[in-house]
XYZ file of C-alpha atoms in Angstrom:
675
model
C -21.347 20.444 0.362
C -22.828 16.920 0.559
C -19.342 15.275 0.052
C -17.859 17.362 2.888
C -20.733 16.495 5.251
C -20.381 12.782 4.534
C -16.646 13.105 5.029
C -16.930 14.874 8.373
C -19.512 12.257 9.481
C -17.000 9.555 8.582
C -14.218 11.277 10.490
C -16.384 11.873 13.578
C -17.387 8.197 13.507
C -13.757 7.115 13.329
C -12.773 9.267 16.222
C -15.776 8.229 18.241
C -15.106 4.576 17.413
C -11.506 4.888 18.533
C -12.331 6.436 21.857
C -15.107 3.797 22.424
C -12.647 0.985 21.870
C -10.358 2.519 24.461
C -13.174 2.874 26.975
C -14.193 -0.727 26.500
C -10.664 -2.096 26.532
C -11.512 -4.842 29.002
C -14.621 -5.915 27.177
C -13.201 -7.434 23.958
C -16.421 -8.954 22.748
C -18.079 -5.555 22.721
C -15.087 -4.010 21.022
C -15.326 -6.579 18.236
C -19.036 -5.995 17.772
C -19.343 -2.204 18.439
C -15.917 -1.337 16.841
C -16.598 -3.127 13.709
C -20.161 -1.700 13.399
C -18.935 1.839 13.838
C -16.048 1.244 11.414
C -18.338 -0.146 8.841
C -20.680 2.778 9.154
C -17.737 5.332 8.989
C -16.439 3.543 5.874
C -19.872 3.588 4.201
C -20.060 7.428 4.804
C -16.537 7.946 3.519
C -17.294 5.843 0.431
C -20.442 8.012 -0.178
C -18.216 11.143 0.223
C -15.620 9.993 -2.264
C -18.131 8.810 -4.836
C -20.124 12.084 -4.812
C -16.899 14.168 -4.912
C -15.820 12.230 -8.048
C -19.167 12.961 -9.744
C -19.326 16.574 -8.617
C -18.505 19.350 -11.052
C -16.641 21.647 -8.668
C -14.385 20.819 -5.695
C -15.962 21.140 -2.228
C -13.923 23.354 -0.014
C -14.078 24.053 3.735
C -12.063 27.002 4.883
C -11.816 27.834 8.537
C -9.581 30.097 10.660
C -8.140 27.247 12.687
C -6.256 27.554 16.012
C -3.126 28.953 14.437
C -3.043 32.331 12.616
C -0.367 31.223 10.191
C -2.259 28.175 8.955
C -5.791 28.203 7.927
C -7.650 24.868 8.263
C -8.576 24.148 4.618
C -10.128 20.874 3.353
C -10.462 20.504 -0.486
C -12.413 17.512 -1.834
C -11.733 17.463 -5.512
C -12.118 14.416 -7.915
C -8.588 13.158 -7.162
C -9.090 13.424 -3.430
C -12.515 11.871 -3.929
C -10.911 8.817 -5.589
C -8.477 8.377 -2.718
C -11.244 8.773 -0.104
C -13.325 6.162 -1.975
C -10.378 3.747 -2.098
C -9.522 4.223 1.553
C -13.104 3.718 2.613
C -13.555 0.632 0.407
C -10.508 -1.076 1.932
C -11.390 0.022 5.407
C -14.924 -1.272 5.030
C -13.618 -4.682 4.060
C -10.965 -4.551 6.789
C -13.621 -3.936 9.537
C -15.731 -6.791 8.263
C -12.695 -9.103 8.055
C -11.445 -7.877 11.508
C -14.628 -8.812 13.234
C -13.389 -12.476 13.270
C -9.747 -11.848 12.651
C -9.036 -10.001 15.950
C -9.952 -13.097 17.914
C -6.270 -14.024 17.138
C -5.259 -11.138 19.460
C -7.618 -11.883 22.330
C -6.157 -10.738 25.612
C -3.366 -8.709 23.793
C -4.983 -5.288 23.569
C -7.805 -5.494 20.972
C -9.022 -2.094 22.091
C -5.655 -0.520 21.400
C -5.569 -2.159 18.033
C -8.977 -0.835 17.088
C -8.103 2.607 18.352
C -5.002 2.736 16.152
C -6.890 1.366 13.202
C -9.508 4.221 13.552
C -6.708 6.838 13.910
C -4.890 5.446 10.963
C -7.982 5.507 8.590
C -9.054 8.973 9.681
C -5.592 10.396 9.322
C -5.238 9.001 5.724
C -8.461 10.705 4.801
C -7.383 13.937 6.205
C -4.066 13.880 4.446
C -5.714 13.609 0.971
C -8.146 16.402 1.602
C -5.790 18.845 3.466
C -5.219 21.948 1.360
C -2.748 23.668 3.659
C 0.884 22.508 3.992
C 0.916 22.753 7.804
C -2.152 20.696 8.279
C -1.061 18.170 5.574
C 2.188 17.669 7.538
C 0.320 17.183 10.790
C -2.040 14.578 9.326
C 0.880 12.940 7.498
C 2.691 12.474 10.847
C -0.480 11.134 12.501
C -0.790 8.635 9.768
C 2.821 7.556 10.148
C 2.553 7.210 13.926
C -0.698 5.267 13.903
C 0.647 2.891 11.258
C 3.934 2.544 13.326
C 2.044 1.358 16.329
C 0.219 -1.174 14.224
C 3.507 -2.409 12.951
C 5.033 -2.945 16.402
C 1.728 -4.313 17.883
C 2.976 -7.974 18.336
C 5.948 -6.509 20.389
C 8.394 -9.325 19.326
C 11.862 -8.558 18.191
C 11.052 -8.704 14.460
C 8.111 -6.372 14.830
C 10.024 -3.818 16.946
C 12.987 -3.865 14.573
C 10.684 -3.480 11.593
C 8.827 -0.599 13.337
C 12.123 1.140 14.092
C 13.254 0.981 10.414
C 9.796 2.166 9.266
C 9.935 4.987 11.863
C 13.252 6.234 10.450
C 12.302 6.066 6.869
C 8.908 7.607 7.271
C 10.259 10.643 9.298
C 13.177 11.075 6.910
C 10.577 11.259 4.130
C 8.448 13.759 6.209
C 11.622 16.026 6.571
C 12.155 16.100 2.715
C 8.412 16.879 2.173
C 8.591 19.603 4.783
C 11.581 21.167 2.990
C 9.748 21.109 -0.248
C 6.733 22.814 1.209
C 8.822 25.448 2.883
C 10.445 26.357 -0.468
C 6.910 26.813 -1.966
C 5.569 28.698 1.072
C 8.533 31.032 1.069
C 7.627 31.950 -2.523
C 3.894 32.114 -1.983
C 3.879 33.827 1.488
C 1.363 31.343 2.781
C 1.078 27.710 3.629
C -2.176 27.352 1.650
C -1.913 25.159 -1.452
C -3.968 27.623 -3.303
C -1.198 30.158 -2.793
C 1.374 27.557 -4.043
C -0.689 27.183 -7.207
C -0.806 31.003 -7.722
C 2.781 31.754 -7.139
C 5.093 29.619 -9.400
C 8.563 28.838 -8.105
C 11.505 30.091 -10.394
C 13.928 27.712 -11.875
C 15.822 25.835 -10.563
C 13.996 26.009 -7.252
C 10.921 24.281 -8.881
C 13.090 21.228 -9.661
C 14.680 21.299 -6.171
C 11.195 21.323 -4.605
C 9.906 18.549 -6.817
C 12.984 16.315 -6.159
C 12.625 16.760 -2.453
C 8.921 15.912 -2.608
C 9.610 13.085 -4.961
C 12.177 11.454 -2.613
C 9.931 12.067 0.486
C 6.750 10.710 -0.981
C 8.713 8.031 -2.803
C 9.940 6.688 0.612
C 6.266 6.477 1.748
C 5.276 4.729 -1.492
C 8.035 2.173 -1.167
C 9.689 2.798 -4.546
C 13.203 1.390 -5.123
C 15.669 2.182 -3.595
C 13.584 3.712 -0.649
C 11.632 0.428 -0.168
C 13.736 -1.023 2.568
C 11.105 -0.598 5.213
C 8.193 -2.077 3.273
C 9.125 -5.934 3.245
C 9.642 -5.782 6.943
C 6.842 -3.460 8.138
C 3.983 -4.899 6.147
C 4.465 -8.525 7.308
C 4.838 -7.392 10.914
C 1.459 -5.668 11.063
C -1.796 -7.578 11.686
C -3.196 -8.835 8.315
C -6.156 -6.513 8.087
C -3.814 -3.582 8.867
C -1.347 -4.878 6.249
C -4.112 -4.766 3.698
C -4.647 -1.121 4.469
C -0.986 -0.335 4.568
C -0.174 -1.982 1.221
C -3.528 -1.368 -0.476
C -3.957 2.286 0.587
C -1.209 3.914 2.685
C 1.560 3.583 0.109
C -0.693 5.194 -2.451
C -0.574 8.299 -0.281
C 2.946 8.525 -1.585
C 1.793 8.378 -5.227
C -0.962 10.892 -4.377
C 1.763 13.233 -2.970
C 3.875 12.930 -6.121
C 0.846 13.751 -8.399
C -0.210 16.478 -6.027
C 3.147 18.388 -6.049
C 4.373 17.513 -9.579
C 1.044 17.951 -11.439
C -1.086 20.211 -9.292
C 1.134 22.497 -7.105
C 4.074 22.919 -9.403
C 2.305 22.663 -12.746
C 2.266 26.439 -13.257
C 5.941 26.784 -12.657
C 7.250 23.618 -14.156
C 7.764 24.623 -17.844
C 10.466 22.658 -19.657
C 11.484 20.986 -16.414
C 8.246 18.845 -16.424
C 9.692 16.631 -19.161
C 12.715 15.772 -16.957
C 10.407 15.252 -13.994
C 8.278 12.868 -16.065
C 11.239 10.905 -17.359
C 12.608 10.540 -13.776
C 9.330 9.212 -12.582
C 9.229 6.869 -15.539
C 12.703 5.589 -14.815
C 12.025 4.872 -11.167
C 8.804 3.257 -12.016
C 10.381 0.854 -14.539
C 13.174 -0.107 -12.122
C 10.803 -0.571 -9.164
C 8.411 -2.719 -11.165
C 11.156 -5.182 -12.290
C 13.157 -5.309 -8.997
C 10.070 -5.633 -6.951
C 8.877 -8.806 -8.703
C 12.367 -10.223 -8.844
C 12.842 -9.914 -5.090
C 9.307 -11.258 -4.574
C 10.213 -14.460 -6.421
C 12.916 -15.362 -3.860
C 10.669 -15.024 -0.766
C 9.138 -17.996 1.150
C 7.325 -15.773 3.606
C 3.868 -15.141 1.937
C 3.530 -11.640 3.421
C 7.031 -10.551 2.424
C 6.299 -11.847 -1.025
C 3.144 -9.720 -1.174
C 5.074 -6.706 0.192
C 7.633 -6.865 -2.549
C 4.767 -7.006 -5.065
C 3.617 -3.808 -3.641
C 6.939 -2.318 -4.744
C 6.313 -3.749 -8.199
C 2.902 -2.296 -8.572
C 3.960 1.109 -7.268
C 6.378 0.989 -10.138
C 3.624 0.324 -12.643
C 1.585 3.114 -11.246
C 4.564 5.435 -11.517
C 5.012 4.460 -15.191
C 1.494 5.839 -15.913
C 2.099 8.969 -13.793
C 5.417 9.578 -15.463
C 3.820 9.278 -18.910
C 1.132 11.640 -17.945
C 3.766 14.308 -16.926
C 5.603 13.706 -20.190
C 2.326 14.429 -22.098
C 1.874 17.671 -20.103
C 5.400 18.699 -20.901
C 4.943 17.999 -24.630
C 1.571 19.941 -24.574
C -0.335 16.707 -25.632
C -3.421 16.594 -23.479
C -4.610 13.252 -24.822
C -1.310 11.498 -23.900
C -1.274 13.358 -20.523
C -4.801 12.222 -19.550
C -4.238 8.655 -20.886
C -1.032 8.252 -18.929
C -2.300 9.642 -15.629
C -5.643 7.753 -16.025
C -3.650 4.560 -16.515
C -1.764 5.171 -13.325
C -4.932 6.072 -11.221
C -6.782 3.054 -12.667
C -3.921 0.830 -11.521
C -3.842 2.562 -8.169
C -7.517 1.640 -7.683
C -6.973 -1.908 -8.980
C -3.897 -2.533 -6.937
C -5.730 -1.475 -3.819
C -8.446 -4.004 -4.535
C -6.439 -7.043 -5.456
C -3.555 -6.400 -3.012
C -6.016 -5.955 -0.249
C -7.609 -9.219 -1.267
C -4.274 -11.080 -1.343
C -3.240 -9.876 2.120
C -6.531 -10.755 3.515
C -6.236 -14.268 1.888
C -2.725 -14.687 3.339
C -4.138 -13.574 6.720
C -6.785 -16.188 6.574
C -4.156 -18.965 5.935
C -1.869 -17.483 8.728
C -4.938 -17.426 11.032
C -5.306 -21.248 10.627
C -1.654 -22.149 10.130
C 0.069 -19.808 12.511
C 2.948 -19.589 10.133
C 3.964 -17.385 7.224
C 6.289 -19.887 5.704
C 4.848 -21.203 2.331
C 6.937 -24.401 2.822
C 4.724 -25.561 5.669
C 1.570 -25.204 3.618
C 0.237 -27.160 0.723
C -3.121 -28.689 -0.144
C -5.094 -25.954 1.453
C -7.534 -25.680 -1.459
C -9.183 -28.841 -0.121
C -9.602 -27.571 3.422
C -9.985 -23.810 2.731
C -11.845 -23.652 -0.618
C -13.269 -20.188 -0.234
C -9.881 -18.712 0.722
C -8.234 -20.590 -2.120
C -10.778 -19.259 -4.629
C -10.506 -15.672 -3.337
C -6.654 -15.861 -3.327
C -6.756 -17.209 -6.900
C -8.819 -14.343 -8.098
C -6.424 -11.902 -6.500
C -3.441 -13.783 -8.045
C -4.987 -13.736 -11.534
C -5.747 -10.019 -11.151
C -2.251 -9.035 -10.035
C -0.823 -11.104 -12.903
C -2.853 -9.091 -15.420
C -4.912 -12.065 -16.574
C -8.024 -10.965 -18.513
C -10.776 -10.166 -17.945
C -9.824 -9.093 -14.439
C -9.033 -5.529 -13.406
C -5.231 -5.702 -13.436
C -5.330 -6.479 -17.070
C -7.292 -3.435 -18.027
C -5.062 -0.909 -16.160
C -1.844 -2.418 -17.449
C -3.310 -2.429 -20.983
C -3.888 1.296 -20.736
C -0.385 1.782 -19.328
C 1.027 -0.051 -22.509
C -1.106 2.207 -24.732
C 0.136 5.323 -22.959
C 3.762 4.156 -23.445
C 3.165 3.286 -27.110
C 1.643 6.710 -27.691
C 4.561 8.395 -25.996
C 7.069 6.500 -28.159
C 5.270 7.438 -31.342
C 4.585 11.124 -30.598
C 7.322 12.084 -28.224
C 10.798 13.709 -28.600
C 13.773 11.483 -29.434
C 14.589 11.071 -25.760
C 11.025 10.040 -24.934
C 10.909 7.745 -27.997
C 13.931 6.104 -26.670
C 12.725 5.784 -22.974
C 9.132 4.807 -23.531
C 9.759 1.481 -25.385
C 12.324 0.463 -22.753
C 9.781 1.088 -20.064
C 7.211 -0.945 -22.016
C 9.668 -3.831 -22.259
C 10.301 -3.689 -18.504
C 6.591 -3.717 -17.930
C 6.261 -6.792 -20.032
C 9.111 -8.490 -18.262
C 7.365 -7.507 -14.833
C 4.191 -9.151 -16.064
C 5.804 -12.434 -17.042
C 7.729 -12.684 -13.753
C 4.551 -11.846 -11.799
C 2.809 -14.810 -13.427
C 5.599 -17.044 -12.387
C 5.577 -15.690 -8.940
C 1.944 -16.348 -8.365
C 2.062 -19.732 -9.976
C 4.648 -20.469 -7.317
C 2.664 -18.861 -4.452
C -0.615 -20.521 -5.266
C 0.770 -23.757 -6.185
C 2.882 -24.136 -2.997
C 0.075 -22.870 -0.740
C -3.068 -24.370 -2.034
C -2.117 -27.218 -4.538
C -0.467 -30.544 -3.976
C -0.235 -32.398 -0.769
C -0.023 -30.855 2.782
C 3.509 -30.368 3.893
C 2.834 -30.197 7.630
C 0.412 -31.474 10.257
C -0.995 -27.913 10.511
C -1.784 -27.936 6.868
C -3.526 -31.257 7.171
C -5.639 -30.008 10.013
C -6.516 -26.554 8.613
C -10.127 -25.580 8.135
C -11.895 -22.662 6.444
C -11.559 -19.179 7.816
C -14.615 -17.774 9.826
C -17.526 -16.398 7.758
C -16.704 -12.719 8.399
C -13.199 -13.214 6.968
C -14.569 -15.008 4.007
C -17.142 -12.241 3.458
C -14.450 -9.591 3.467
C -12.386 -11.511 0.799
C -15.448 -12.158 -1.281
C -16.278 -8.424 -1.529
C -12.807 -7.654 -2.982
C -12.846 -10.706 -5.207
C -16.225 -9.495 -6.745
C -14.584 -5.991 -7.128
C -11.645 -7.475 -9.116
C -14.061 -9.021 -11.549
C -16.338 -5.996 -11.734
C -13.502 -3.496 -12.383
C -12.436 -5.590 -15.220
C -15.719 -6.413 -16.824
C -17.101 -2.867 -16.294
C -13.998 -1.181 -17.784
C -16.058 0.661 -20.460
C -17.951 2.310 -17.509
C -14.972 2.740 -15.160
C -12.386 4.084 -17.640
C -14.325 7.256 -18.542
C -14.749 8.077 -14.882
C -11.021 7.638 -14.232
C -10.339 9.724 -17.411
C -12.464 12.564 -16.069
C -10.523 12.426 -12.680
C -7.211 12.569 -14.613
C -8.451 15.415 -16.882
C -9.673 17.433 -13.904
C -6.319 16.985 -12.084
C -4.373 18.168 -15.136
C -6.916 20.902 -16.015
C -7.478 19.436 -19.461
C -10.648 18.688 -21.449
C -12.048 15.207 -21.043
C -10.755 12.499 -23.446
C -12.847 9.760 -25.030
C -11.681 6.496 -23.487
C -14.604 4.294 -24.264
C -17.353 4.081 -26.834
C -20.039 1.371 -25.794
C -18.167 -1.771 -25.189
C -15.038 -0.526 -26.934
C -11.956 0.714 -25.041
C -10.038 3.449 -26.718
C -6.539 4.630 -25.650
C -7.070 8.308 -26.236
C -9.378 9.067 -29.103
C -10.365 7.466 -32.431
C -7.864 9.539 -34.403
C -4.835 9.020 -32.117
C -5.608 5.476 -30.961
C -2.587 3.141 -31.409
C -4.763 0.113 -30.666
C -8.479 -0.264 -30.005
C -9.683 -3.400 -28.269
C -13.409 -4.121 -27.897
C -14.152 -5.606 -24.483
C -15.746 -8.665 -26.163
C -12.229 -9.502 -27.483
C -10.789 -9.441 -24.000
C -13.566 -11.758 -22.820
C -12.994 -14.073 -25.822
C -9.338 -14.323 -24.724
C -10.382 -15.240 -21.224
C -12.848 -17.776 -22.532
C -9.865 -19.788 -23.882
C -9.550 -21.020 -20.237
C -13.094 -22.280 -20.135
C -12.471 -25.714 -21.705
C -9.709 -26.376 -19.240
C -12.146 -25.524 -16.384
C -14.904 -27.756 -17.873
C -12.521 -30.596 -18.277
C -11.397 -30.355 -14.653
C -15.023 -30.214 -13.485
C -15.930 -33.370 -15.405
C -12.799 -35.092 -14.343
C -13.786 -34.369 -10.698
C -17.186 -36.046 -11.325
C -15.480 -39.216 -12.759
C -12.967 -39.234 -9.844
C -14.688 -42.355 -8.365
C -14.050 -44.446 -11.456
C -10.326 -43.761 -11.712
C -7.693 -46.176 -10.477
C -5.428 -44.562 -7.941
C -1.784 -45.689 -7.558
C 1.378 -44.223 -6.189
C 3.304 -42.046 -8.743
C 6.567 -43.259 -10.220
C 9.435 -41.686 -8.201
C 12.512 -43.328 -9.833
C 12.211 -46.424 -7.644
C 11.715 -44.466 -4.342
C 8.554 -44.240 -2.224
C 7.033 -40.709 -2.830
C 6.843 -38.530 0.206
C 6.056 -34.900 0.957
C 9.630 -33.757 0.367
C 9.546 -34.571 -3.324
C 7.194 -31.950 -4.792
C 8.538 -28.624 -5.937
C 9.219 -26.300 -3.133
C 9.184 -22.429 -3.077
C 12.945 -22.446 -3.151
C 13.377 -24.809 -6.053
C 10.711 -23.105 -8.067
C 12.512 -19.746 -7.905
C 16.097 -21.143 -8.208
C 16.566 -20.375 -11.983
C 15.468 -16.866 -11.422
C 17.734 -16.552 -8.514
C 20.711 -17.660 -10.556
C 19.810 -15.420 -13.514
C 19.371 -12.275 -11.314
C 22.181 -13.148 -8.857
C 23.793 -9.731 -8.963
C 20.533 -8.093 -7.937
C 20.153 -10.433 -4.908
C 23.736 -9.729 -4.033
C 23.076 -6.044 -4.151
C 20.109 -6.499 -1.796
C 22.280 -8.484 0.717
C 24.895 -5.745 0.621
C 22.256 -2.987 1.343
C 20.821 -5.124 4.160
C 24.318 -5.487 5.589
C 24.774 -1.722 5.509
C 21.498 -1.315 7.448
C 22.618 -3.932 10.015
C 25.845 -1.925 10.406
C 23.911 1.290 11.118
C 21.808 -0.583 13.637
C 24.879 -1.958 15.397
C 26.481 1.554 15.480
C 23.333 2.922 17.070
C 23.563 0.202 19.751
C 27.169 1.067 20.366
C 26.319 4.594 20.917
C 23.606 3.664 23.418
C 26.069 1.202 25.265
C 28.721 3.996 25.394
C 26.178 6.444 26.830
C 25.335 3.923 29.550
C 28.966 3.344 30.494
C 29.674 6.992 30.809
C 26.527 7.774 32.814
C 28.267 7.279 36.227
C 30.719 9.966 35.418
C 27.963 12.564 35.626
C 28.051 12.232 39.390
C 31.564 13.639 39.542
C 31.166 16.336 36.905
C 30.036 19.873 36.923
C 26.529 18.773 35.616
C 25.884 16.828 38.787
C 23.403 19.539 40.123
C 21.534 19.445 36.862
C 21.411 15.703 37.042
C 20.040 15.884 40.617
C 17.192 18.263 39.525
C 16.265 16.037 36.616
C 16.360 13.025 38.781
C 14.055 14.516 41.330
C 11.649 15.618 38.737
C 11.696 12.181 37.194
C 10.876 10.591 40.508
C 7.832 12.859 40.800
C 6.722 12.007 37.318
C 6.958 8.215 38.031
C 3.342 8.470 39.205
C 2.160 8.319 35.681
C 4.407 5.351 34.846
C 2.201 2.298 34.845
C 4.484 -0.231 33.090
C 1.731 -0.929 30.456
C 2.857 -0.356 26.829
C -0.745 0.523 25.858
C -0.815 3.406 28.246
C 2.461 4.772 26.841
C 0.969 4.650 23.359
C -2.015 6.527 24.696
C 0.263 9.246 26.065
C 2.061 9.571 22.690
C -0.940 9.882 20.551
C -3.098 11.982 22.941
C -1.799 15.280 21.504
C -2.465 14.059 17.905
C -6.041 12.935 18.793
C -6.677 16.329 20.317
C -5.549 18.040 17.174
C -7.710 15.715 15.027
C -10.748 16.519 17.215
C -9.963 20.233 17.012
C -9.546 19.967 13.227
C -12.932 18.132 12.766
């Protein structure tokens, strides 16, 4: 029960920290210090809970009666939930360290409310992944969506409010679909407990209906294409340390839900349908990976660019999950474990390097007060630590060895190769296509981050703000450094990490552990079925090819005083800051090649604008017809409501933060009751 004790301690600290931040709302210095200290402590406790749960042989279960007779309060901390708790805690630990300095940007704008919602957001994510009852899962899922919604709209400008409204609609639409899937399973099981779902399989075709509902609902939360429309708007609108949590962790709750329903709750009832589910997940993963990076290439807003890369990496994770489901359907446990392990490994890696990139972007925005890359340039000279951290994250997300992104994508390739060689004709057709799309994704990702890093940090400054920028505060640099070191460690220590991820995948599937590493050698499956075995030393040697370039650059820097400096040749014109490559010109060939895809995106955006305008027309019509109520038969009802409203005006203070407190009060009460 040690994992559960640590988890409960983390939840209590998060709840206490949130309440403390509200009580000290006028003392922002104390909120920064005390809130960060409590948040770091809660994150360390959560990290301990997750790591001990991963290493434990049996799941830790807490089963209590709860306040409702129809819904037991059940928490189940198994290896998969332990992985998610560890990832959430790691990112929240870094976010609290980073936020100690970053929240100065919001001085006088409700730092206490921001910290409150951060605590509620983190605690609700933890509770979602350990809830083992459908009712409580939905309650905590709603808490997570609401807390993140308030973080998205925190700036209260038009863009933030519009992004929050879109996120609110998509999130709750997904919640309705998830609820429908759970109701189908609860009706068959006669209980809302997940244990009952596992014990009472759904008959066909209800099992496929339930999976499709859950896949669409959780896919909306994950941001997979075409349900991604909220993500490029909501993530940039939130504060940067909240964006790191949303992109690094929250969207993974969607992947967790797909795995939970498709591989855990419906595994006993799937049968032949599992193959179709796996191919569906594989197809959506392949499309999301390519379109995500294609759309990212066209962005000039650095946070929107990173948000679209979240769509891309969710697609890569789904490639591994889909391959694992295909392996289960074909009764090939090695393929099943390998595929799911690749997806989970990339889930962990993406949380680390995407959190790092969002924090790096936040540091630049903290100094520049702009998200537009065209206004940056030359920041590596004035912000060297931020530039180095962002470079590590850019190399990791581009799958450059020996960093962590390379290892998990390598395992994904191996899973797809194995599926192509050992699968049915349909699988043998689909898996190579998915592998080609993954390769295309990798090439475009390299191009995108060459553009992002080059435009932001290399070259000459493109604005006065870029010239005057200086390094981010020490706390922000420390947070980025932790994640940069993690990117390197998760790559170099792959022979140690891969077996752990393999045990998590095997425990989730219910299969025997598979050999994934022998000494310093990484094996995709086992020695007999390996399609390719790569010693880690070979990966390091590939990476060492870049060493001469680095050494040459270092020696060239030392000889810089001896070089003659002259203006570059610019075809007879004096060079100026408009002549270097821009973000738009860099991506122009890709925009031309993929023009139909960008046209499709504009059409979809136009449809959403039409829906928003229709909603505004309904509101306007309602306002125009409101005076008619005085002459209608409902006038007495209107009078009673009006009188009651006037009495309730006593609680109306005109402060947005008070309204937020009213809305979440019931959810916090439920959270306290649950804990």
